[in-house]
XYZ file of C-alpha atoms in Angstrom:
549
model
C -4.252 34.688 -53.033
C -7.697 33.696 -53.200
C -10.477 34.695 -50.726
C -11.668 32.009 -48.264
C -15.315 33.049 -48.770
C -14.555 31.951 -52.529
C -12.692 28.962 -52.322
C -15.628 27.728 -49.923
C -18.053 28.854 -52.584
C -15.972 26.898 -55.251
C -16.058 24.012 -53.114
C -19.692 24.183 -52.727
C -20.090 24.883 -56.575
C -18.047 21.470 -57.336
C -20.246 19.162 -54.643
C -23.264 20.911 -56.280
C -21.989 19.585 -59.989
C -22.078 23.440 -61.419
C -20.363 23.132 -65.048
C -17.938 25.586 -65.117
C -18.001 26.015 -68.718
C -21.160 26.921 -69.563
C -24.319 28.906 -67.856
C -27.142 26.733 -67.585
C -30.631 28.303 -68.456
C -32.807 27.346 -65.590
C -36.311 28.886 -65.231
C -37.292 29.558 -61.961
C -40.873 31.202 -60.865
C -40.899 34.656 -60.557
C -43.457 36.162 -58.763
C -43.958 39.919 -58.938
C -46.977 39.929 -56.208
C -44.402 38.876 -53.149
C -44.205 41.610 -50.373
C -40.405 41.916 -51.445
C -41.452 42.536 -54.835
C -43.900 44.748 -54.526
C -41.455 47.328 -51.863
C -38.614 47.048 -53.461
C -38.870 47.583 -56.828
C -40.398 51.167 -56.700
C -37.228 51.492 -54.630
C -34.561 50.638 -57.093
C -36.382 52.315 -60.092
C -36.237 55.699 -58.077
C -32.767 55.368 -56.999
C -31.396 53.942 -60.657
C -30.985 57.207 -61.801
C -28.216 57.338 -59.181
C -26.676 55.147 -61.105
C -26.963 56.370 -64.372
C -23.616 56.546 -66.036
C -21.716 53.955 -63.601
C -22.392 51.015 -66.472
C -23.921 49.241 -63.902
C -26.870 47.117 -63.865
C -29.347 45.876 -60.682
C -30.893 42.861 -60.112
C -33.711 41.758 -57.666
C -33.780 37.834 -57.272
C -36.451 35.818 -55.370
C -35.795 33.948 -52.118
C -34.875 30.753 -54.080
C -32.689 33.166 -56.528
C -34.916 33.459 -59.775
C -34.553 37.148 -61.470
C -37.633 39.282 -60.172
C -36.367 42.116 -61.914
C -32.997 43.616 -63.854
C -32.734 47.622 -64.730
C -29.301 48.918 -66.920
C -28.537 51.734 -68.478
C -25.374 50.807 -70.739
C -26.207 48.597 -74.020
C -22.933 47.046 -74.009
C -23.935 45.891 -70.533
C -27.250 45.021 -70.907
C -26.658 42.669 -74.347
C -23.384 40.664 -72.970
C -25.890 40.020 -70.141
C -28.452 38.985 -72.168
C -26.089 36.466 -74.051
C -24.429 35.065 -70.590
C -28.808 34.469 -69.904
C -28.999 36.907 -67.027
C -32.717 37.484 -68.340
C -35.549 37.666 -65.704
C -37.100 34.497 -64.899
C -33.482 32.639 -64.804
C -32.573 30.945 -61.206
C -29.180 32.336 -60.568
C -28.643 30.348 -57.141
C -25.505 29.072 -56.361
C -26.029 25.710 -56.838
C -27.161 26.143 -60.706
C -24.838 28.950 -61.665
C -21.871 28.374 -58.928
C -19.935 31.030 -57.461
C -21.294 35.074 -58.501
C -22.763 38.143 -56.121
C -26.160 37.076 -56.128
C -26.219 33.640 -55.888
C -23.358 33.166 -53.028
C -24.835 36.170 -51.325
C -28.080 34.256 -50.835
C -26.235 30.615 -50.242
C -24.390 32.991 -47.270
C -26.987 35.175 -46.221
C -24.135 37.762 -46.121
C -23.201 40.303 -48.443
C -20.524 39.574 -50.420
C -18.529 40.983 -53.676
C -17.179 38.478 -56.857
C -14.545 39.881 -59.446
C -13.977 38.372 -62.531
C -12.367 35.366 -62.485
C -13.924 34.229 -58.720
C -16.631 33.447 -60.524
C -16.889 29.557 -60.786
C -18.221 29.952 -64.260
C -15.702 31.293 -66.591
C -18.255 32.876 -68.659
C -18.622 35.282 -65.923
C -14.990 36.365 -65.752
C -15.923 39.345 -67.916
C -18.192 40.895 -64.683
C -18.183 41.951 -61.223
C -20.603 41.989 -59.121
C -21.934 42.303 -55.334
C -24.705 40.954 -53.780
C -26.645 41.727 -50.206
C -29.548 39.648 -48.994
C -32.601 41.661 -48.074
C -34.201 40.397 -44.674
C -37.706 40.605 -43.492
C -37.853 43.647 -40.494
C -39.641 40.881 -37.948
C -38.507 37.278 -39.061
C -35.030 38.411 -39.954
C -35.338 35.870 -42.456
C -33.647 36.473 -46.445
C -36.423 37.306 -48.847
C -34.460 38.282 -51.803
C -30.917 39.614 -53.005
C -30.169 42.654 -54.570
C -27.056 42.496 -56.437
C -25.108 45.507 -58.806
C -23.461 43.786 -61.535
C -20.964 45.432 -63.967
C -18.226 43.992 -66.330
C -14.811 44.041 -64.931
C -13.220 47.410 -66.571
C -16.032 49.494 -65.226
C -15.923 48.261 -61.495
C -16.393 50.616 -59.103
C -15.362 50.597 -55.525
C -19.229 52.059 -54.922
C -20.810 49.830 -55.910
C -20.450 47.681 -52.387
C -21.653 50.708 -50.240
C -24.426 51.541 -52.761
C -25.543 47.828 -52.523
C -25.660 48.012 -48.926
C -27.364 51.217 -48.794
C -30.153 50.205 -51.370
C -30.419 46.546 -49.408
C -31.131 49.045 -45.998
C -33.651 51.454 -47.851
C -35.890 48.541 -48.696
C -35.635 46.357 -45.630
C -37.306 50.318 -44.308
C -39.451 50.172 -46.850
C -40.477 46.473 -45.750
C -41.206 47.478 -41.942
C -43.410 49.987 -43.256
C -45.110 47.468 -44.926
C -45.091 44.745 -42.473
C -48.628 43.990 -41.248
C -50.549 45.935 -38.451
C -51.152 41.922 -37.072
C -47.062 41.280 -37.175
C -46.219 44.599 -35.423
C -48.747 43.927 -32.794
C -47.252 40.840 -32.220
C -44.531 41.997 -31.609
C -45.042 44.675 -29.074
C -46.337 42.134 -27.411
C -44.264 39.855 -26.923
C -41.547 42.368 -26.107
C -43.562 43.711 -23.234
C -44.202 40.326 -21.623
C -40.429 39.564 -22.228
C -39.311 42.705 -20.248
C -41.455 41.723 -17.059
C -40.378 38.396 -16.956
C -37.904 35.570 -17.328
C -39.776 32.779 -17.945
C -40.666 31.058 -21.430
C -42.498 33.582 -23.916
C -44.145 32.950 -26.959
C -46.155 35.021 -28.530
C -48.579 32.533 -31.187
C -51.286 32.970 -33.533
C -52.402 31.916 -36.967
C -49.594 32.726 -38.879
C -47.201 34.497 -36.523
C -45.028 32.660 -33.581
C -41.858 34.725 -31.917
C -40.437 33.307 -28.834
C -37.926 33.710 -26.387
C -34.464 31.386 -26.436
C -36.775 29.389 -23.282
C -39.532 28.928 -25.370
C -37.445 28.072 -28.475
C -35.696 25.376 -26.526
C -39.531 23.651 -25.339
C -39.544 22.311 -29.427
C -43.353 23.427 -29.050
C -45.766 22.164 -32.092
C -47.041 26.011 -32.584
C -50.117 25.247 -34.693
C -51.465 22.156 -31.765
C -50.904 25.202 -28.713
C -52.905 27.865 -31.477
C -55.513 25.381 -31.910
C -55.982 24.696 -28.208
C -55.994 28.846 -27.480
C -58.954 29.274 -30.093
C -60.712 26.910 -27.868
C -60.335 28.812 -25.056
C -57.529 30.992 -23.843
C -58.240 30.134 -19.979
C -58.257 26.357 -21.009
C -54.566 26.237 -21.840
C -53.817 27.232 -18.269
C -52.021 24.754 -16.486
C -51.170 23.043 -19.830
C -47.501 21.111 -19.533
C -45.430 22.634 -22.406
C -42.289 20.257 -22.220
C -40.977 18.021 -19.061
C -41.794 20.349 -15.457
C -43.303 23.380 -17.468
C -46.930 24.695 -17.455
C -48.434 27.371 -18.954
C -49.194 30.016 -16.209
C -49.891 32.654 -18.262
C -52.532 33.244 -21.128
C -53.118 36.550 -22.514
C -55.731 36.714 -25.469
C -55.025 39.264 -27.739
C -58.068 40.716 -29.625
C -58.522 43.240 -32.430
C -62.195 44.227 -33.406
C -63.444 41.505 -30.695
C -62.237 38.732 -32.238
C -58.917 36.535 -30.934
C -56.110 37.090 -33.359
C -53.071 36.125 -31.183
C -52.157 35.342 -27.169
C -49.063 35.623 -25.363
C -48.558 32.291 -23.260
C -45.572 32.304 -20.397
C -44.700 28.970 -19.023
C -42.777 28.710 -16.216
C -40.941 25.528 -14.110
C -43.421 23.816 -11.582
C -44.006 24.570 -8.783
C -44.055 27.875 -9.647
C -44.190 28.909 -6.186
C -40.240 30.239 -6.484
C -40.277 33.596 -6.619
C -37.797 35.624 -8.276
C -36.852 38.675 -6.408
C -35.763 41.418 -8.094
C -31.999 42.781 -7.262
C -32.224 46.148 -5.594
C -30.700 49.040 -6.978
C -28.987 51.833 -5.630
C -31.366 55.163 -5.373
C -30.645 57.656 -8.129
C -31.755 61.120 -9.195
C -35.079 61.336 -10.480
C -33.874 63.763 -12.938
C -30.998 61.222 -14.418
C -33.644 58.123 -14.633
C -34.659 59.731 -17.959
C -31.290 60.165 -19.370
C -31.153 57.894 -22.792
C -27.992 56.236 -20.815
C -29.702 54.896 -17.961
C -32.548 53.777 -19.755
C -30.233 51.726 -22.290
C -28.799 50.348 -19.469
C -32.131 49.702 -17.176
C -33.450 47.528 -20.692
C -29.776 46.021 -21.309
C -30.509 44.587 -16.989
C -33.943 43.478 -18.397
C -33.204 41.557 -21.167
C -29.892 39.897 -19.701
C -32.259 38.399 -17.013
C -34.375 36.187 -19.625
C -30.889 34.634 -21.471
C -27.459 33.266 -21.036
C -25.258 34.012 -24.021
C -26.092 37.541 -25.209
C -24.658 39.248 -28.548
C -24.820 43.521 -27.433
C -24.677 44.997 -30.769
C -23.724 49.119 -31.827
C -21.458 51.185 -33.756
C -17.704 51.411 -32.382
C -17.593 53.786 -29.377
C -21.189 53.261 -28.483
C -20.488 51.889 -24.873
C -21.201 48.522 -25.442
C -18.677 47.201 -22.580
C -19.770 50.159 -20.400
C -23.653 49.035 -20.368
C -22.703 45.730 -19.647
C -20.386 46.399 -16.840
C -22.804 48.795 -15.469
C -25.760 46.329 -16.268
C -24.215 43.685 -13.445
C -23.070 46.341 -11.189
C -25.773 45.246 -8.708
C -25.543 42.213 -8.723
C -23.261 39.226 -7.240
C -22.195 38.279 -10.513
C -18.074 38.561 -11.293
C -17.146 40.272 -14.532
C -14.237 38.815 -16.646
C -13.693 39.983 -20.254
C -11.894 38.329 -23.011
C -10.940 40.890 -26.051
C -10.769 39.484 -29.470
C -8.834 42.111 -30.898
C -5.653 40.668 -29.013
C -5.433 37.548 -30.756
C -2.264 38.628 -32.908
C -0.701 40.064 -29.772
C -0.739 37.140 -27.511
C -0.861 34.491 -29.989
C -3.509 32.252 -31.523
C -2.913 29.323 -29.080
C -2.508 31.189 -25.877
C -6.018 33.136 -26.594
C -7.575 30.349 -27.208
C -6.121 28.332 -24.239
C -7.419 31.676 -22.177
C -10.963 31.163 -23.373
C -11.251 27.859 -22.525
C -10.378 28.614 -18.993
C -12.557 31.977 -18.977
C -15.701 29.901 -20.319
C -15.752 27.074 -17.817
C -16.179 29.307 -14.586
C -20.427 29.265 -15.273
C -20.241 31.519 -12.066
C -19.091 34.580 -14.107
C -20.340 36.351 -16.934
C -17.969 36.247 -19.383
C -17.738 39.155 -22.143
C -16.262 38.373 -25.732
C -15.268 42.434 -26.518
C -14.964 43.031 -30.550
C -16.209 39.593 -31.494
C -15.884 40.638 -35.107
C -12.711 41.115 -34.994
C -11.646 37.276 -34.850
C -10.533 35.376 -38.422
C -12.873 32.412 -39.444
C -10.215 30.181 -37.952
C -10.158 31.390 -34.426
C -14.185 31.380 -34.997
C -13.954 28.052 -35.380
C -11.959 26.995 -32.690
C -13.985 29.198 -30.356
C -16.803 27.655 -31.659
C -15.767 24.014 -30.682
C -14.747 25.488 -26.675
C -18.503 27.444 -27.069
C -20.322 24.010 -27.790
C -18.204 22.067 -24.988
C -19.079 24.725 -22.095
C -21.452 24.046 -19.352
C -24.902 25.485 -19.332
C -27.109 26.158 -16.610
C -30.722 25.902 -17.454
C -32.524 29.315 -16.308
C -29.299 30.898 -15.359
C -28.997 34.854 -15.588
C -26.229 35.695 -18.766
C -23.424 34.013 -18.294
C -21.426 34.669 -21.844
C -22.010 38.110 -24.121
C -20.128 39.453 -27.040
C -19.560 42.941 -28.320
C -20.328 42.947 -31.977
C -20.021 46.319 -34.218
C -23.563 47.020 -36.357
C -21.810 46.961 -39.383
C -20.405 43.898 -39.213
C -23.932 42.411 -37.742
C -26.122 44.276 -40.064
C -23.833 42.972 -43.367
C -23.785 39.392 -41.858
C -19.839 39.466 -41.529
C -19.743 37.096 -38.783
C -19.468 33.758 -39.132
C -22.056 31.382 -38.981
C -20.623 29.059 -36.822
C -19.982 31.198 -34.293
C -23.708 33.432 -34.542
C -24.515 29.733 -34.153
C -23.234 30.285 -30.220
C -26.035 32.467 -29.458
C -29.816 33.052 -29.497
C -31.981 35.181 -31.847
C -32.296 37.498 -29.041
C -29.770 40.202 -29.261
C -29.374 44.291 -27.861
C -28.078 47.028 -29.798
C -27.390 50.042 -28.187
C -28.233 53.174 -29.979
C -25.611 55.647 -31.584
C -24.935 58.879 -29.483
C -26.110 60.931 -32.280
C -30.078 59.393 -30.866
C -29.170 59.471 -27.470
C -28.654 63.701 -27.672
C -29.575 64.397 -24.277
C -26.340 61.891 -23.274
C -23.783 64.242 -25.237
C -25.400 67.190 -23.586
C -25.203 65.683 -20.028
C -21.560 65.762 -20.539
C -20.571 68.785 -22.212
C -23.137 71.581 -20.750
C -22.561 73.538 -17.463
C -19.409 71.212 -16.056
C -18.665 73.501 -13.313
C -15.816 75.456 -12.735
C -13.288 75.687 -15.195
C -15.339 74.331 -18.027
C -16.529 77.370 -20.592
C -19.911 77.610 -21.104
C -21.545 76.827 -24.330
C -23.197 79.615 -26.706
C -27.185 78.663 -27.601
C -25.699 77.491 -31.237
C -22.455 75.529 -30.369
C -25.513 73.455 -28.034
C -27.581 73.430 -31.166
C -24.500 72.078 -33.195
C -23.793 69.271 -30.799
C -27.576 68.129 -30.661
C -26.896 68.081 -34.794
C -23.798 66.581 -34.763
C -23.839 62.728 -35.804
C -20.934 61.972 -33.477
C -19.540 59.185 -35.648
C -16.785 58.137 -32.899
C -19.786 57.804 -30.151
C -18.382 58.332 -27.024
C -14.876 58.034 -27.651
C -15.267 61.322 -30.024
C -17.294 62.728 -26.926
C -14.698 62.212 -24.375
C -11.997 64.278 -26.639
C -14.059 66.737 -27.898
C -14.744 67.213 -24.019
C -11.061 67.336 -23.355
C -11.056 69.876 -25.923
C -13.154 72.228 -24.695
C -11.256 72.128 -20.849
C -7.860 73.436 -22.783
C -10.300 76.399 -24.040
C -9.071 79.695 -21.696
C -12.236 81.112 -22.687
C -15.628 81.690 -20.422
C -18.265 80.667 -23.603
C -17.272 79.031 -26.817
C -19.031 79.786 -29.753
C -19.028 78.570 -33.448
C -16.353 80.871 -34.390
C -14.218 78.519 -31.897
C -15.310 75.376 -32.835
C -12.745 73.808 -35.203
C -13.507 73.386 -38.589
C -13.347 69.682 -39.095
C -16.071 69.321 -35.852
C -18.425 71.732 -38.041
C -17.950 70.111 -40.960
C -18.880 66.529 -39.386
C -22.289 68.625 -38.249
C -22.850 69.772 -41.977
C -22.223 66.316 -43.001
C -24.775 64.704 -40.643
C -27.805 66.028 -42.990
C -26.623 63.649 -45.689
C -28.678 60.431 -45.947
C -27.534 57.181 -45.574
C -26.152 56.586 -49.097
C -24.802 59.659 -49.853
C -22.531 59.502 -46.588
C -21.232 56.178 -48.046
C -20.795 57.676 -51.340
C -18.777 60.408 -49.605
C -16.557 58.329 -47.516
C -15.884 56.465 -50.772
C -14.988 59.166 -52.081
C -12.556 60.217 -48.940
C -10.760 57.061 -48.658
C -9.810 57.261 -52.645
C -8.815 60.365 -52.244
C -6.291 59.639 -49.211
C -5.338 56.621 -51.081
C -4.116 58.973 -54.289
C -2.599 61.721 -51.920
C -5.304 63.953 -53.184
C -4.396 63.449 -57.451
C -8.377 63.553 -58.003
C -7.902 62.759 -61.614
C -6.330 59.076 -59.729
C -9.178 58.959 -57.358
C -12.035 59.460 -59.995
C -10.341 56.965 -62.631
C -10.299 54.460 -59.160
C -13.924 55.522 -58.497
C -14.571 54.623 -61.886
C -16.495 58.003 -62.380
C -15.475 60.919 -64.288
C -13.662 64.122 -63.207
C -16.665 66.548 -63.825
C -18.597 64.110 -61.368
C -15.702 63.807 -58.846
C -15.895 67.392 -58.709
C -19.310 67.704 -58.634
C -19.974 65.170 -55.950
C -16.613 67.088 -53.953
C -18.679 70.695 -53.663
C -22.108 68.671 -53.014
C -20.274 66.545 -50.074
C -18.126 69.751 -49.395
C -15.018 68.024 -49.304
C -11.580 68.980 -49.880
């Protein structure tokens, strides 16, 4: 059974006249002085001895998907990709070379893997390979692929999280080197977005971010920069699209000279005034809790959209905030949950949708959005496109998404399509320590108290089930007949998770790799290094440097 994300790319390959029988030569223009470039491939040469012995090669492509760059390590490798004319300087988009990693990941803007004989070409067949787009930290906007490419025998099932992890280290690398000017920019714009819910857009030269509003004005960006650089408090006043004015200009200067502006138009007259909803008096003390802030900037930037996507790792609270985001207000809360498709049927979900969707009165919550198949997307989609929208309305329809399917592009795009730019993530629980202490120290009566380094070891711990893992670990701890826990109590799995919270980034998805191949063999780690396609000594190695069992 083929994959649907490669028949479409066949399809695609066929309208696009790709010769499957051969592998054109087509030169490209690689540039090694691009900002992508120039990050990323100190990057992969430091982390290619990581790689060293996997028979793997990596491959940094342009925007446009010409070869910036190629390292390998294996001969065999590196001269059967020589002769299929994977040679730097070669455009290896989908439309020349049809369906592989690099290409279709850049056609998709989503990270995707190709075995063998997926690839359109059948002088691919021999390789495997994966392929993640690299986006720019501020536009969001592909500006390369990174793809690990090996021939079919030596697959590994790391190679996907190493891709990933590699893709995430240089789109860091890129925010470090994103300009002082794009930064500022930024900040800017997000402050003037939090104290109002008008149109924003934030303009200058080279640099325009707005707000779904703004976006929907169609404004010519370069005409409103010109008329700002002739005067900032001449653009007051100035009508934007049908009924809206410009009622705000803020210059923004650096050094004393005008380098951006912040402009906030608003429906005339402008003499409606939006009141804010008051809020029930809390304790000074829990206004600075990471909780109530995520929800206080959740209220915020619900008030200047309609369709929301709340983004965060499973377990982070994403339902919660939003619930507790429209507790004040007169708004009804319905929520739909995408993970019961299978349960109630595709029909019935769908016919519930379209009936949750039309009442414009209610905000609506999609819960685990990722979790519907591209068919269901689709349909969802068309019901999406056909609903009412109110103009200037607070959110009306939001989504629940998990990071990793958001961050790895897994969602479709006609149904990312459904909603603006704009979207929240709430932060894990292992940066929002003060949260996990809240509700495990001094409980009260009944609850044992909590030695200075069992606190220290839940400030460390990387709580990977969020609040979920909070709420039984804190279940845990009331069966304790005990007045103060310490470490010796904790249980060893719980410590280990804190241990395991010092890895980085890639080496946790090397180890959980690792763990999932081993459960899959029942533990034969001769099985699970053969499926890792590493070697025993390694296995082993990487078992007492992971400490796993």
């Amino acid at each position: 059974m083929v994959r649907t994300e490669i028949v479409e790319s066949w399809r695609r390959s066929r309208l696009n006249g790709v010769d499957p029988d051969r592998v054109p030569c087509v030169e490209g223009e690689p540039s090694l002085d691009s900002r992508t470039a120039r990050v990323a491939i100190p990057v992969l040469t430091s982390m290619a001895d990581v790689l060293i012995g996997a028979n793997t090669s990596l491959l940094l492509s342009a925007p446009d998907g010409t070869l910036l760059w190629r390292w390998d390590e294996d001969s065999l490798l590196r001269s059967r990709l020589n002769r299929s004319s994977v040679v730097i300087g070669t455009r290896w988009s989908e439309d020349v070379i049809g369906t592989n990693g690099l290409g279709t990941a850049l056609e998709t803007a989503r990270a995707v893997t190709v075995n063998g004989t997926e690839h359109f070409n059948e002088a691919l067949h021999d390789f495997a390979c994966a392929g993640a787009p690299i986006r720019h930290p501020v536009t969001h906007r592909v500006t390369g692929v990174l793809s690990v490419t090996s021939l079919v025998e030596h697959a590994s099932s790391l190679m996907a999280p190493t891709l990933l992890r590699l893709a995430h280290d240089i789109e860091e690398e890129l925010y470090g080197e994103t300009s002082m000017h794009e930064r500022q920019m930024l900040r800017h714009f997000l402050a003037e977005r939090r104290r109002t819910r008008s149109a924003v857009v934030v303009v200058s030269a080279d640099v325009v971010i707005a707000n779904s509003l703004a976006t929907s004005m169609d404004l010519d960006h370069s005409a409103l920069w010109q008329r700002i650089e002739g005067g900032p408090d001449d653009v007051i006043g100035l009508e934007l699209s049908s009924g809206s004015r410009v009622t705000v200009c803020r210059p923004v200067h650096r050094g004393g000279v005008l380098v951006g502006a912040v402009v906030v138009a608003e429906e005339m007259p402008a003499s409606a005034v939006v009141r804010p909803t008051p809020t029930r008096a809390r304790d000074p003390r829990r206004q600075e809790r990471p909780w109530i802030r995520v929800v206080a900037q959740l209220r915020s930037t619900a008030s200047t959209t309609d369709r929301l996507l709340v983004v965060g790792e499973h377990g982070t609270g994403k339902r919660a905030a939003l619930r507790a985001a429209v507790a004040d207000s007169d708004i009804a809360y319905r929520e739909l949950d995408c993970a019961t498709v299978d349960e109630v049927g595709h029909e019935q979900w769908l016919a519930d949708a379209r009936a949750l969707v039309e009442h414009v009165d209610e905000l609506l919550v999609l819960a685990h959005l990722d979790d519907l198949d591209d068919r269901t997307c689709r349909a969802l989609a068309t019901i999406l496109d056909r609903a009412p929208r109110i103009d200037g309305s607070d959110l009306r329809l939001a989504a629940t998404v998990s990071a990793a399917a958001f961050h790895n592009d897994l969602l479709p795009r006609v149904i990312l399509d459904q909603f603006p730019p704009l979207t929240f993530e709430i932060p894990p629980l292992r940066k929002r320590t003060d949260d996990a202490l809240a509700r495990l120290v001094d409980q009260g009566v009944g609850m044992p108290r909590l030695s200075h380094e069992v606190i220290q070891a839940v400030q460390r711990h990387p709580w990977p089930g969020n609040h979920r893992q909070l709420e039984e670990f804190r279940r845990w701890l009331a069966r304790q007949n005990r007045p103060v826990v310490t470490t010796a109590d904790l249980p060893p799995a719980w410590l280990h998770e804190v241990t395991r919270g010092h890895l980085t980034a890639m080496q946790a998805a090397e180890s959980d790799a690792i763990a999932t191949a081993l459960r899959e063999h029942g533990g034969n780690k001769a099985a699970a290094a053969t499926a890792l396609g590493i070697s025993r000594s390694s296995l082993y190695r990487k078992l007492r440097e992971y400490r796993l069992r």
